[in-house]
Amino acid sequence: MAKEKTGKEIFDTYIAPSLKEARKRMTKDTNNFLFEIDDRYIDMGIKIRDRKLTYMVKTYGCQGNLADSEKICGIMDALKYTEVDKEEKADVIFFNTCAIRENAENRIYGELGRLKNLKKRNRDLLIALCGCMPQEEVTIKRINESFPQVDIVFGTHNIHKIPELLYKAYKSNNNVFEVMSIEGDIVEGMPQKRISDIKAWVDIMYGCDEFCTYCIVPYTRGKERSRRPEAIINEVKELVEKGYKEITLLGQNVNAYGKDFVDIKYSFANLLEDLAKTNIPRIRYTTSHPRDLDKDTMDVMGKYENIMPHLHLPVQSGSDKILKKMNRKYTKEIYLEKINYLKKQVPGLALTTDIIVGFPYEDEDDYNETLDLVRKADFEGAYTFIYSPRAGTPAATYEQIDEDVSKARLLKLNELINEGFAKGNKRFENSVVEVLVDGFSDKNPEMLCGYTKHNKLVNFEGDVSLIGKFVNVYIDKAYTWHLHGTLKSDALQK
Ligand code: 5AD
Ligand code: SF4
């Protein structure tokens, strides 16, 4: 009989993710295939451990990861595991991780360290690390050397392999690593356990080919590849039938949707228009890239009432010099021209953005250009970050700037952003807005909360029966982070 392999040996048989290789990848045709589960994997708990097993998924990072977690849960339910909400009760814990900045990663290493004790209490417990971190070479090395408590490691392209990976982990009692596939495929038909029955995320494409010099995503998520239009449109039609009220189309750079099709000419604008015609009440999308946001898309946004008047358009910097070093391929002027055009098509548009400060070579003049752009663009919100070097990306090798300088820049920028946030809310004071009711507010459980078309958070008093409905709310007061309102007597819309 062949000798059982050790965890290390199994690791060595896999191709570790390589940032260098990822940059060389070609736009070869994408493999599309349908997800299936082999019967032998169903009810593994009973078959292998003689009892029903449980699982928990911990999600970090962006909406892409949240959508992936819904698929992990979908697969685990199909395998007949039961979802639990406490680590102590779980037989499998998934860490669906984010690699975008160093502090996100450090948090996860801290959590993994803590789990050693849990493993002593539950000898069946499997710890699975997935998402973006395993796609980095440095993570794989560190996990392999210092975190033996991690049993399964798989990357963003291997979610459909969960049944097989779990099976291998039980059968071999070894660590199972499956990361790679730098290009990535498209797997249709994975079960998805949606966390909401009101709002849904819909993946329209995977990966990113932009290679902004600071960003790890093109390496962790593979090449840009679009789902076929029919698959997306059918998914949305099903959501409409099930009574969903809002969809958010997801991709790292949704404006590049369709560029990889070799047999059809079909763009993001085409998709947006076809989806607008499905009668889904609200459509949002994220994330956009200013270079690829085209006139057709902006025109479609202006044409359909059910495409929401909010756009998240990450600008990153207002300095042309820095934008060039970031490989963003647009200038401050082009950015402003585009948003001005869009604001004409969509009057009252709410614009939000992402900004990085402290990028290598950013001097006071560059930083002031960013502040100037923030004023001119009238952002009503922004995620702001201090640049965090990511191993393997070009910018990590540039000369870094002083951390205290970056911190001071972030503080001052945030003040300006908060002013924009407050101003964006203030414009709705003393008016009636349409709110899609999400549920009770976390901060104030007596109040209902929901979002307006412009993506403004509203708190108001109301009955539980309104959850999932559209209501008209009169805004009596605007705060920096939310609006406070009162239900109109003819509140219920549809
Ligand atoms: N450092 C800081 N911020 C980053 N982002 C991406 N990579 C980095 C990095 N290395 C930010 C960008 C992006 C958002 C999702 O995260 O602003 O738009
Ligand atoms: Fe990263 Fe977005 Fe640039 Fe792609 S477009 S490399 S995801 S910042």
Short mmCIF file of C-alpha atoms and ligand atoms in Angstrom, two decimals:
data_model
loop_
_atom_site.label_atom_id
_atom_site.label_comp_id
_atom_site.label_asym_id
_atom_site.label_seq_id
_atom_site.Cartn_x
_atom_site.Cartn_y
_atom_site.Cartn_z
CA MET A 1 0.00 0.00 0.00
CA ALA A 2 1.28 3.46 -0.84
CA LYS A 3 2.55 5.41 2.14
CA GLU A 4 0.17 8.18 3.32
CA LYS A 5 1.47 11.55 2.23
CA THR A 6 2.24 14.18 4.80
CA GLY A 7 0.63 17.59 4.54
CA LYS A 8 3.87 19.03 3.26
CA GLU A 9 4.12 16.44 0.48
CA ILE A 10 0.59 17.12 -0.65
CA PHE A 11 1.37 20.82 -0.69
CA ASP A 12 4.39 20.22 -2.90
CA THR A 13 2.31 18.49 -5.56
CA TYR A 14 0.26 21.63 -6.13
CA ILE A 15 1.36 24.60 -8.17
CA ALA A 16 1.76 27.45 -5.72
CA PRO A 17 0.22 30.69 -6.92
CA SER A 18 2.80 32.83 -8.65
CA LEU A 19 2.45 36.56 -9.01
CA LYS A 20 5.06 36.55 -11.76
CA GLU A 21 3.19 33.93 -13.78
CA ALA A 22 -0.11 35.75 -13.34
CA ARG A 23 1.25 38.78 -15.14
CA LYS A 24 2.16 36.64 -18.14
CA ARG A 25 -1.26 35.09 -18.54
CA MET A 26 -2.95 35.23 -21.92
CA THR A 27 -6.58 35.90 -22.70
CA LYS A 28 -7.12 32.34 -23.76
CA ASP A 29 -10.71 31.18 -24.08
CA THR A 30 -12.43 30.76 -20.75
CA ASN A 31 -13.69 27.32 -19.75
CA ASN A 32 -17.35 27.37 -18.79
CA PHE A 33 -18.65 24.36 -16.96
CA LEU A 34 -21.57 23.25 -14.84
CA PHE A 35 -21.25 22.46 -11.15
CA GLU A 36 -22.12 18.95 -10.02
CA ILE A 37 -21.73 17.10 -6.72
CA ASP A 38 -20.71 13.47 -6.74
CA ASP A 39 -23.08 11.36 -4.59
CA ARG A 40 -20.30 10.01 -2.41
CA TYR A 41 -19.69 13.48 -0.97
CA ILE A 42 -23.28 14.03 0.18
CA ASP A 43 -23.79 13.49 3.91
CA MET A 44 -20.07 12.99 4.53
CA GLY A 45 -20.73 13.53 8.23
CA ILE A 46 -22.83 10.39 8.57
CA LYS A 47 -20.73 8.41 6.12
CA ILE A 48 -17.33 9.27 7.60
CA ARG A 49 -17.86 10.56 11.14
CA ASP A 50 -21.12 8.80 12.01
CA ARG A 51 -22.90 12.02 12.87
CA LYS A 52 -24.41 15.13 11.31
CA LEU A 53 -21.76 17.81 10.91
CA THR A 54 -21.97 21.60 11.07
CA TYR A 55 -20.20 24.56 9.46
CA MET A 56 -19.65 28.27 9.77
CA VAL A 57 -18.35 30.80 7.25
CA LYS A 58 -16.50 33.95 8.33
CA THR A 59 -16.31 36.53 5.58
CA TYR A 60 -13.86 39.41 5.24
CA GLY A 61 -13.49 42.03 2.54
CA CYS A 62 -15.59 43.08 -0.40
CA GLN A 63 -18.97 42.15 -1.84
CA GLY A 64 -17.21 39.67 -4.12
CA ASN A 65 -16.30 37.67 -1.03
CA LEU A 66 -19.80 37.99 0.41
CA ALA A 67 -21.19 36.56 -2.82
CA ASP A 68 -18.61 33.75 -2.74
CA SER A 69 -19.58 32.96 0.85
CA GLU A 70 -23.17 32.53 -0.29
CA LYS A 71 -21.88 29.90 -2.69
CA ILE A 72 -19.81 28.18 0.01
CA CYS A 73 -22.94 28.02 2.19
CA GLY A 74 -24.98 26.76 -0.76
CA ILE A 75 -22.53 23.93 -1.36
CA MET A 76 -22.28 23.03 2.34
CA ASP A 77 -26.08 22.87 2.62
CA ALA A 78 -26.19 20.66 -0.47
CA LEU A 79 -23.64 18.38 1.24
CA LYS A 80 -26.09 18.24 4.18
CA TYR A 81 -24.00 20.12 6.71
CA THR A 82 -25.93 22.42 9.07
CA GLU A 83 -24.94 26.08 9.35
CA VAL A 84 -24.21 27.37 12.87
CA ASP A 85 -23.40 30.84 14.15
CA LYS A 86 -20.69 30.09 16.74
CA GLU A 87 -17.17 28.77 16.19
CA GLU A 88 -17.55 26.45 19.22
CA LYS A 89 -20.45 24.64 17.53
CA ALA A 90 -18.82 24.24 14.12
CA ASP A 91 -17.14 21.16 12.64
CA VAL A 92 -15.83 23.14 9.68
CA ILE A 93 -14.91 26.83 9.84
CA PHE A 94 -14.23 28.66 6.60
CA PHE A 95 -12.23 31.88 6.61
CA ASN A 96 -13.11 33.64 3.39
CA THR A 97 -10.28 36.15 3.40
CA CYS A 98 -9.28 39.49 1.94
CA ALA A 99 -5.77 40.41 0.79
CA ILE A 100 -6.25 43.99 -0.28
CA ARG A 101 -4.32 45.58 2.60
CA GLU A 102 -1.90 44.32 5.19
CA ASN A 103 -4.07 45.09 8.23
CA ALA A 104 -6.89 42.94 6.79
CA GLU A 105 -4.46 40.02 6.64
CA ASN A 106 -3.01 40.56 10.10
CA ARG A 107 -6.46 40.33 11.59
CA ILE A 108 -6.97 36.94 10.01
CA TYR A 109 -3.63 35.55 11.16
CA GLY A 110 -4.62 36.62 14.69
CA GLU A 111 -7.92 34.75 14.43
CA LEU A 112 -6.27 31.62 13.09
CA GLY A 113 -3.83 31.59 16.01
CA ARG A 114 -6.74 31.71 18.43
CA LEU A 115 -8.35 28.62 16.92
CA LYS A 116 -5.65 26.23 18.09
CA ASN A 117 -7.54 25.76 21.35
CA LEU A 118 -10.83 25.03 19.65
CA LYS A 119 -9.17 22.18 17.80
CA LYS A 120 -8.19 20.60 21.07
CA ARG A 121 -11.84 20.59 22.13
CA ASN A 122 -13.29 19.28 18.87
CA ARG A 123 -11.00 16.79 17.17
CA ASP A 124 -13.25 16.71 14.11
CA LEU A 125 -12.89 20.44 13.56
CA LEU A 126 -11.54 21.40 10.14
CA ILE A 127 -10.24 24.88 9.49
CA ALA A 128 -10.40 26.05 5.90
CA LEU A 129 -8.67 29.17 4.63
CA CYS A 130 -10.03 30.47 1.35
CA GLY A 131 -10.64 33.65 -0.63
CA CYS A 132 -7.89 36.03 -1.69
CA MET A 133 -5.13 35.40 0.85
CA PRO A 134 -4.30 31.87 -0.34
CA GLN A 135 -3.74 33.28 -3.82
CA GLU A 136 -0.58 34.99 -2.56
CA GLU A 137 2.72 33.16 -2.47
CA VAL A 138 3.64 34.68 0.88
CA THR A 139 0.47 33.38 2.55
CA ILE A 140 0.90 29.84 1.33
CA LYS A 141 4.45 29.76 2.70
CA ARG A 142 3.46 31.26 6.04
CA ILE A 143 0.47 28.95 6.53
CA ASN A 144 2.49 25.92 5.59
CA GLU A 145 5.28 26.80 7.98
CA SER A 146 3.49 28.33 10.96
CA PHE A 147 -0.20 27.41 10.99
CA PRO A 148 -0.51 23.61 11.08
CA GLN A 149 -4.00 24.01 12.54
CA VAL A 150 -5.22 25.05 9.07
CA ASP A 151 -6.41 21.87 7.36
CA ILE A 152 -7.66 23.05 4.01
CA VAL A 153 -6.44 25.92 1.86
CA PHE A 154 -8.15 26.75 -1.40
CA GLY A 155 -8.16 29.77 -3.66
CA THR A 156 -10.80 31.91 -5.28
CA HIS A 157 -11.01 29.59 -8.28
CA ASN A 158 -11.60 26.41 -6.33
CA ILE A 159 -14.88 26.94 -4.47
CA HIS A 160 -16.55 24.28 -6.62
CA LYS A 161 -13.94 21.81 -5.33
CA ILE A 162 -15.13 22.07 -1.69
CA PRO A 163 -16.84 18.63 -1.65
CA GLU A 164 -13.68 16.91 -2.88
CA LEU A 165 -11.35 18.91 -0.62
CA LEU A 166 -13.36 18.09 2.50
CA TYR A 167 -13.43 14.45 1.55
CA LYS A 168 -9.67 14.43 1.04
CA ALA A 169 -9.12 16.13 4.39
CA TYR A 170 -11.21 13.53 6.25
CA LYS A 171 -9.71 10.59 4.43
CA SER A 172 -6.06 11.57 4.61
CA ASN A 173 -5.90 13.37 7.94
CA ASN A 174 -3.48 15.70 6.19
CA ASN A 175 -3.50 19.30 5.18
CA VAL A 176 -5.07 19.80 1.78
CA PHE A 177 -3.89 22.69 -0.34
CA GLU A 178 -5.56 23.58 -3.61
CA VAL A 179 -4.71 26.99 -4.92
CA MET A 180 -3.70 28.00 -8.43
CA SER A 181 -5.35 28.26 -11.78
CA ILE A 182 -4.08 31.74 -12.42
CA GLU A 183 -6.45 32.18 -15.36
CA GLY A 184 -9.67 30.99 -13.78
CA ASP A 185 -12.78 29.34 -15.22
CA ILE A 186 -16.46 30.10 -15.01
CA VAL A 187 -18.49 27.61 -13.04
CA GLU A 188 -22.24 27.95 -13.49
CA GLY A 189 -24.93 26.34 -11.37
CA MET A 190 -23.25 26.46 -7.98
CA PRO A 191 -25.96 26.49 -5.30
CA GLN A 192 -26.14 29.88 -3.62
CA LYS A 193 -27.65 30.46 -0.17
CA ARG A 194 -28.53 34.14 -0.33
CA ILE A 195 -28.40 36.00 2.95
CA SER A 196 -31.27 38.27 2.00
CA ASP A 197 -34.57 37.61 0.26
CA ILE A 198 -34.89 41.29 -0.62
CA LYS A 199 -31.55 42.19 -2.19
CA ALA A 200 -29.25 39.95 -4.20
CA TRP A 201 -25.71 40.12 -5.53
CA VAL A 202 -25.27 38.90 -9.05
CA ASP A 203 -21.77 38.12 -10.30
CA ILE A 204 -21.44 39.25 -13.89
CA MET A 205 -17.71 38.73 -14.30
CA TYR A 206 -14.69 37.53 -12.43
CA GLY A 207 -11.06 38.65 -12.23
CA CYS A 208 -9.33 41.81 -13.32
CA ASP A 209 -6.85 42.63 -16.08
CA GLU A 210 -6.14 46.23 -15.13
CA PHE A 211 -3.02 45.60 -13.05
CA CYS A 212 -3.10 48.87 -11.14
CA THR A 213 0.40 48.92 -9.66
CA TYR A 214 -0.76 48.88 -6.02
CA CYS A 215 -3.37 46.16 -6.32
CA ILE A 216 -3.20 42.45 -5.56
CA VAL A 217 -6.62 41.63 -7.06
CA PRO A 218 -5.50 40.74 -10.63
CA TYR A 219 -3.26 38.11 -9.03
CA THR A 220 -5.80 36.80 -6.52
CA ARG A 221 -8.85 36.73 -8.76
CA GLY A 222 -7.42 35.69 -12.10
CA LYS A 223 -8.01 37.07 -15.55
CA GLU A 224 -11.06 39.09 -16.55
CA ARG A 225 -13.80 36.72 -17.69
CA SER A 226 -17.46 37.46 -18.24
CA ARG A 227 -20.44 35.27 -17.56
CA ARG A 228 -22.62 34.67 -20.60
CA PRO A 229 -25.48 37.21 -20.89
CA GLU A 230 -28.18 34.49 -20.97
CA ALA A 231 -26.94 33.05 -17.66
CA ILE A 232 -27.09 36.46 -15.98
CA ILE A 233 -30.44 37.48 -17.45
CA ASN A 234 -32.01 34.16 -16.45
CA GLU A 235 -30.66 34.50 -12.93
CA VAL A 236 -32.18 37.97 -12.64
CA LYS A 237 -35.52 36.83 -14.06
CA GLU A 238 -35.61 34.09 -11.42
CA LEU A 239 -34.85 36.65 -8.73
CA VAL A 240 -37.73 38.82 -9.96
CA GLU A 241 -40.05 35.81 -9.81
CA LYS A 242 -38.94 35.08 -6.26
CA GLY A 243 -39.87 38.64 -5.29
CA TYR A 244 -36.38 40.18 -4.98
CA LYS A 245 -36.49 43.97 -5.05
CA GLU A 246 -32.90 44.91 -5.75
CA ILE A 247 -29.85 43.46 -7.46
CA THR A 248 -26.23 44.61 -7.37
CA LEU A 249 -24.17 43.50 -10.33
CA LEU A 250 -20.70 42.51 -9.21
CA GLY A 251 -17.29 42.48 -10.81
CA GLN A 252 -13.88 44.00 -10.13
CA ASN A 253 -14.27 46.15 -13.20
CA VAL A 254 -17.82 45.75 -14.48
CA ASN A 255 -17.26 48.27 -17.27
CA ALA A 256 -14.95 45.74 -18.94
CA TYR A 257 -17.83 43.25 -19.08
CA GLY A 258 -18.00 41.43 -22.42
CA LYS A 259 -14.60 42.51 -23.70
CA ASP A 260 -13.44 38.91 -23.51
CA PHE A 261 -16.24 37.46 -25.65
CA VAL A 262 -14.85 36.14 -28.91
CA ASP A 263 -18.14 35.11 -30.55
CA ILE A 264 -20.51 37.95 -29.69
CA LYS A 265 -20.39 41.72 -29.36
CA TYR A 266 -22.12 42.50 -26.09
CA SER A 267 -21.05 45.19 -23.64
CA PHE A 268 -21.84 46.23 -20.08
CA ALA A 269 -24.24 48.86 -21.47
CA ASN A 270 -26.10 46.10 -23.37
CA LEU A 271 -26.33 43.99 -20.25
CA LEU A 272 -27.50 46.88 -18.09
CA GLU A 273 -30.22 47.71 -20.58
CA ASP A 274 -31.39 44.09 -20.91
CA LEU A 275 -31.53 43.76 -17.13
CA ALA A 276 -33.39 47.04 -16.75
CA LYS A 277 -36.09 45.52 -18.97
CA THR A 278 -36.60 42.54 -16.61
CA ASN A 279 -38.66 44.68 -14.23
CA ILE A 280 -36.38 44.19 -11.27
CA PRO A 281 -37.29 47.30 -9.27
CA ARG A 282 -33.74 48.39 -8.43
CA ILE A 283 -30.39 47.81 -10.14
CA ARG A 284 -27.01 48.83 -8.78
CA TYR A 285 -23.53 47.84 -9.88
CA THR A 286 -20.03 47.87 -8.57
CA THR A 287 -17.13 48.36 -9.13
CA SER A 288 -16.54 50.71 -12.00
CA HIS A 289 -13.30 51.84 -13.57
CA PRO A 290 -13.20 55.45 -14.78
CA ARG A 291 -11.31 54.54 -17.93
CA ASP A 292 -13.80 51.89 -19.02
CA LEU A 293 -16.98 53.69 -17.99
CA ASP A 294 -18.33 54.58 -21.44
CA LYS A 295 -20.91 56.95 -22.87
CA ASP A 296 -23.29 54.08 -23.74
CA THR A 297 -23.40 52.97 -20.11
CA MET A 298 -23.98 56.50 -18.88
CA ASP A 299 -26.77 56.96 -21.44
CA VAL A 300 -28.46 53.73 -20.34
CA MET A 301 -28.24 54.89 -16.71
CA GLY A 302 -30.13 58.03 -17.66
CA LYS A 303 -32.79 56.12 -19.58
CA TYR A 304 -34.13 53.66 -17.01
CA GLU A 305 -35.83 54.51 -13.73
CA ASN A 306 -34.86 51.18 -12.19
CA ILE A 307 -31.12 51.82 -12.57
CA MET A 308 -30.30 53.63 -9.35
CA PRO A 309 -28.93 57.21 -9.44
CA HIS A 310 -25.81 56.31 -7.51
CA LEU A 311 -22.38 55.43 -8.80
CA HIS A 312 -19.31 54.25 -6.95
CA LEU A 313 -16.44 55.33 -9.19
CA PRO A 314 -13.03 54.87 -7.53
CA VAL A 315 -10.71 57.71 -8.51
CA GLN A 316 -7.74 56.77 -6.23
CA SER A 317 -5.92 60.09 -6.70
CA GLY A 318 -6.41 63.55 -8.18
CA SER A 319 -2.83 63.89 -9.38
CA ASP A 320 -2.05 62.94 -12.98
CA LYS A 321 1.49 62.04 -11.96
CA ILE A 322 0.26 59.59 -9.31
CA LEU A 323 -2.50 58.21 -11.53
CA LYS A 324 0.17 57.40 -14.08
CA LYS A 325 2.33 55.66 -11.49
CA MET A 326 -0.74 53.73 -10.39
CA ASN A 327 -1.35 52.65 -14.03
CA ARG A 328 -4.89 53.97 -13.90
CA LYS A 329 -4.90 55.14 -17.54
CA TYR A 330 -6.99 58.32 -17.08
CA THR A 331 -6.32 61.86 -15.91
CA LYS A 332 -8.07 64.08 -13.40
CA GLU A 333 -9.60 66.01 -16.30
CA ILE A 334 -10.98 62.89 -17.99
CA TYR A 335 -12.46 61.75 -14.67
CA LEU A 336 -14.19 65.10 -14.16
CA GLU A 337 -15.43 65.19 -17.76
CA LYS A 338 -16.99 61.75 -17.39
CA ILE A 339 -18.76 62.47 -14.15
CA ASN A 340 -20.04 65.78 -15.46
CA TYR A 341 -21.50 64.00 -18.47
CA LEU A 342 -23.09 61.39 -16.20
CA LYS A 343 -24.54 64.03 -13.90
CA LYS A 344 -26.26 65.52 -16.95
CA GLN A 345 -27.77 62.14 -17.87
CA VAL A 346 -28.73 61.34 -14.28
CA PRO A 347 -29.72 64.58 -12.53
CA GLY A 348 -29.16 64.40 -8.78
CA LEU A 349 -26.69 61.51 -9.11
CA ALA A 350 -24.96 60.53 -5.87
CA LEU A 351 -21.29 59.86 -6.51
CA THR A 352 -18.98 57.96 -4.18
CA THR A 353 -15.38 56.90 -4.61
CA ASP A 354 -12.22 55.23 -3.28
CA ILE A 355 -9.06 57.23 -2.60
CA ILE A 356 -5.56 56.11 -1.64
CA VAL A 357 -3.20 58.54 0.09
CA GLY A 358 0.49 58.06 0.71
CA PHE A 359 1.14 56.27 -2.55
CA PRO A 360 4.88 56.29 -3.38
CA TYR A 361 6.07 59.65 -4.79
CA GLU A 362 2.93 61.50 -3.62
CA ASP A 363 4.12 65.00 -2.61
CA GLU A 364 2.14 67.92 -1.18
CA ASP A 365 1.20 69.16 -4.66
CA ASP A 366 -0.15 65.74 -5.64
CA TYR A 367 -2.10 65.50 -2.42
CA ASN A 368 -3.57 68.97 -2.98
CA GLU A 369 -4.67 67.87 -6.43
CA THR A 370 -6.62 65.07 -4.72
CA LEU A 371 -8.28 67.52 -2.32
CA ASP A 372 -9.12 69.76 -5.27
CA LEU A 373 -10.68 66.88 -7.15
CA VAL A 374 -12.74 65.89 -4.11
CA ARG A 375 -14.16 69.42 -3.98
CA LYS A 376 -14.86 69.54 -7.70
CA ALA A 377 -16.43 66.08 -7.94
CA ASP A 378 -18.83 66.66 -5.02
CA PHE A 379 -18.41 63.15 -3.66
CA GLU A 380 -21.11 62.12 -1.20
CA GLY A 381 -18.97 59.44 0.39
CA ALA A 382 -15.65 57.68 -0.04
CA TYR A 383 -13.60 54.81 1.23
CA THR A 384 -10.21 56.28 1.97
CA PHE A 385 -7.04 54.28 2.53
CA ILE A 386 -3.40 54.69 3.32
CA TYR A 387 -1.37 52.89 0.67
CA SER A 388 -0.37 49.41 1.84
CA PRO A 389 2.46 47.69 -0.10
CA ARG A 390 1.48 44.23 -1.38
CA ALA A 391 4.29 41.79 -2.04
CA GLY A 392 4.66 40.99 -5.72
CA THR A 393 2.93 44.14 -7.02
CA PRO A 394 5.06 46.77 -8.82
CA ALA A 395 4.39 49.60 -6.36
CA ALA A 396 5.72 47.56 -3.44
CA THR A 397 9.18 48.06 -4.93
CA TYR A 398 8.84 51.86 -5.25
CA GLU A 399 10.35 54.15 -2.67
CA GLN A 400 7.78 54.40 0.15
CA ILE A 401 6.76 57.63 1.83
CA ASP A 402 6.72 58.40 5.54
CA GLU A 403 3.81 56.80 7.42
CA ASP A 404 3.15 59.84 9.61
CA VAL A 405 2.78 61.99 6.51
CA SER A 406 0.25 59.51 5.11
CA LYS A 407 -1.69 59.44 8.37
CA ALA A 408 -1.95 63.23 8.47
CA ARG A 409 -3.09 63.28 4.85
CA LEU A 410 -5.75 60.68 5.53
CA LEU A 411 -7.14 62.63 8.49
CA LYS A 412 -7.48 65.86 6.56
CA LEU A 413 -8.95 64.09 3.55
CA ASN A 414 -11.52 62.36 5.75
CA GLU A 415 -12.70 65.68 7.11
CA LEU A 416 -13.43 66.83 3.61
CA ILE A 417 -15.11 63.55 2.69
CA ASN A 418 -17.31 63.73 5.79
CA GLU A 419 -18.42 67.22 4.79
CA GLY A 420 -19.45 65.78 1.43
CA PHE A 421 -21.27 62.92 3.15
CA ALA A 422 -23.24 65.36 5.33
CA LYS A 423 -23.99 67.65 2.39
CA GLY A 424 -25.20 64.68 0.34
CA ASN A 425 -27.63 63.75 3.12
CA LYS A 426 -28.73 67.31 3.76
CA ARG A 427 -30.12 67.70 0.27
CA PHE A 428 -32.91 65.28 1.17
CA GLU A 429 -34.04 67.07 4.33
CA ASN A 430 -37.73 68.05 4.18
CA SER A 431 -38.43 65.90 1.16
CA VAL A 432 -40.12 62.54 0.61
CA VAL A 433 -37.91 59.65 -0.44
CA GLU A 434 -38.56 56.08 -1.51
CA VAL A 435 -37.03 53.59 0.91
CA LEU A 436 -36.61 49.85 0.42
CA VAL A 437 -37.00 48.53 3.96
CA ASP A 438 -34.18 46.18 5.02
CA GLY A 439 -35.16 45.42 8.61
CA PHE A 440 -34.57 46.80 12.07
CA SER A 441 -31.62 49.08 12.57
CA ASP A 442 -28.58 47.46 14.28
CA LYS A 443 -27.84 50.61 16.23
CA ASN A 444 -31.43 51.31 17.22
CA PRO A 445 -33.53 48.13 17.17
CA GLU A 446 -36.75 50.11 17.72
CA MET A 447 -36.38 51.68 14.30
CA LEU A 448 -36.69 50.28 10.80
CA CYS A 449 -33.97 51.09 8.31
CA GLY A 450 -33.48 50.97 4.60
CA TYR A 451 -31.84 52.70 1.66
CA THR A 452 -33.06 55.33 -0.77
CA LYS A 453 -32.47 55.22 -4.50
CA HIS A 454 -29.39 57.39 -3.93
CA ASN A 455 -28.11 54.82 -1.43
CA LYS A 456 -28.76 56.96 1.63
CA LEU A 457 -29.48 55.16 4.89
CA VAL A 458 -32.81 56.12 6.48
CA ASN A 459 -34.05 55.26 9.99
CA PHE A 460 -37.73 55.58 10.83
CA GLU A 461 -40.41 54.06 13.03
CA GLY A 462 -42.62 51.43 11.46
CA ASP A 463 -44.14 48.00 11.58
CA VAL A 464 -42.26 44.75 10.97
CA SER A 465 -44.67 44.00 8.11
CA LEU A 466 -42.97 46.72 6.05
CA ILE A 467 -39.69 44.80 5.75
CA GLY A 468 -38.99 44.05 2.10
CA LYS A 469 -41.43 46.72 0.90
CA PHE A 470 -40.98 50.13 -0.71
CA VAL A 471 -42.30 52.96 1.45
CA ASN A 472 -42.42 56.73 1.20
CA VAL A 473 -40.66 58.45 4.07
CA TYR A 474 -40.57 62.14 4.90
CA ILE A 475 -37.05 63.16 5.94
CA ASP A 476 -37.17 65.42 8.98
CA LYS A 477 -33.48 65.46 9.79
CA ALA A 478 -30.22 64.74 8.03
CA TYR A 479 -27.21 63.58 10.05
CA THR A 480 -23.71 62.99 8.73
CA TRP A 481 -24.13 59.21 8.33
CA HIS A 482 -27.86 58.74 8.04
CA LEU A 483 -31.26 60.34 7.57
CA HIS A 484 -34.07 60.31 10.09
CA GLY A 485 -37.59 60.15 8.72
CA THR A 486 -41.29 59.64 9.35
CA LEU A 487 -43.53 57.32 7.37
CA LYS A 488 -45.98 59.14 5.15
CA SER A 489 -49.62 58.23 5.74
CA ASP A 490 -49.78 56.81 2.20
CA ALA A 491 -46.41 55.19 2.88
CA LEU A 492 -46.75 51.89 1.10
CA GLN A 493 -45.79 52.03 -2.56
CA LYS A 494 -45.94 48.61 -4.11
N1 5AD B 1 -3.32 49.86 -0.48
C1 5AD B 1 -4.34 50.67 -0.13
N2 5AD B 1 -5.54 50.63 -0.71
C2 5AD B 1 -5.72 49.74 -1.71
N3 5AD B 1 -6.80 49.48 -2.48
C3 5AD B 1 -6.47 48.48 -3.31
N4 5AD B 1 -5.21 48.09 -3.12
C4 5AD B 1 -4.72 48.87 -2.12
C5 5AD B 1 -3.46 48.95 -1.47
N5 5AD B 1 -2.44 48.17 -1.82
C6 5AD B 1 -8.06 50.20 -2.36
C7 5AD B 1 -8.41 50.92 -3.68
C8 5AD B 1 -9.53 50.08 -4.21
C9 5AD B 1 -10.19 49.57 -2.94
C10 5AD B 1 -11.06 48.39 -3.10
O1 5AD B 1 -9.10 49.29 -2.10
O2 5AD B 1 -8.86 52.21 -3.38
O3 5AD B 1 -10.43 50.80 -5.03
FE1 SF4 B 2 -7.37 46.39 -8.42
FE2 SF4 B 2 -9.63 47.59 -9.23
FE3 SF4 B 2 -7.25 48.23 -10.36
FE4 SF4 B 2 -8.41 45.82 -10.84
S1 SF4 B 2 -9.20 47.88 -11.43
S2 SF4 B 2 -6.26 46.22 -10.37
S3 SF4 B 2 -9.35 45.39 -8.84
S4 SF4 B 2 -7.91 48.57 -8.22
#
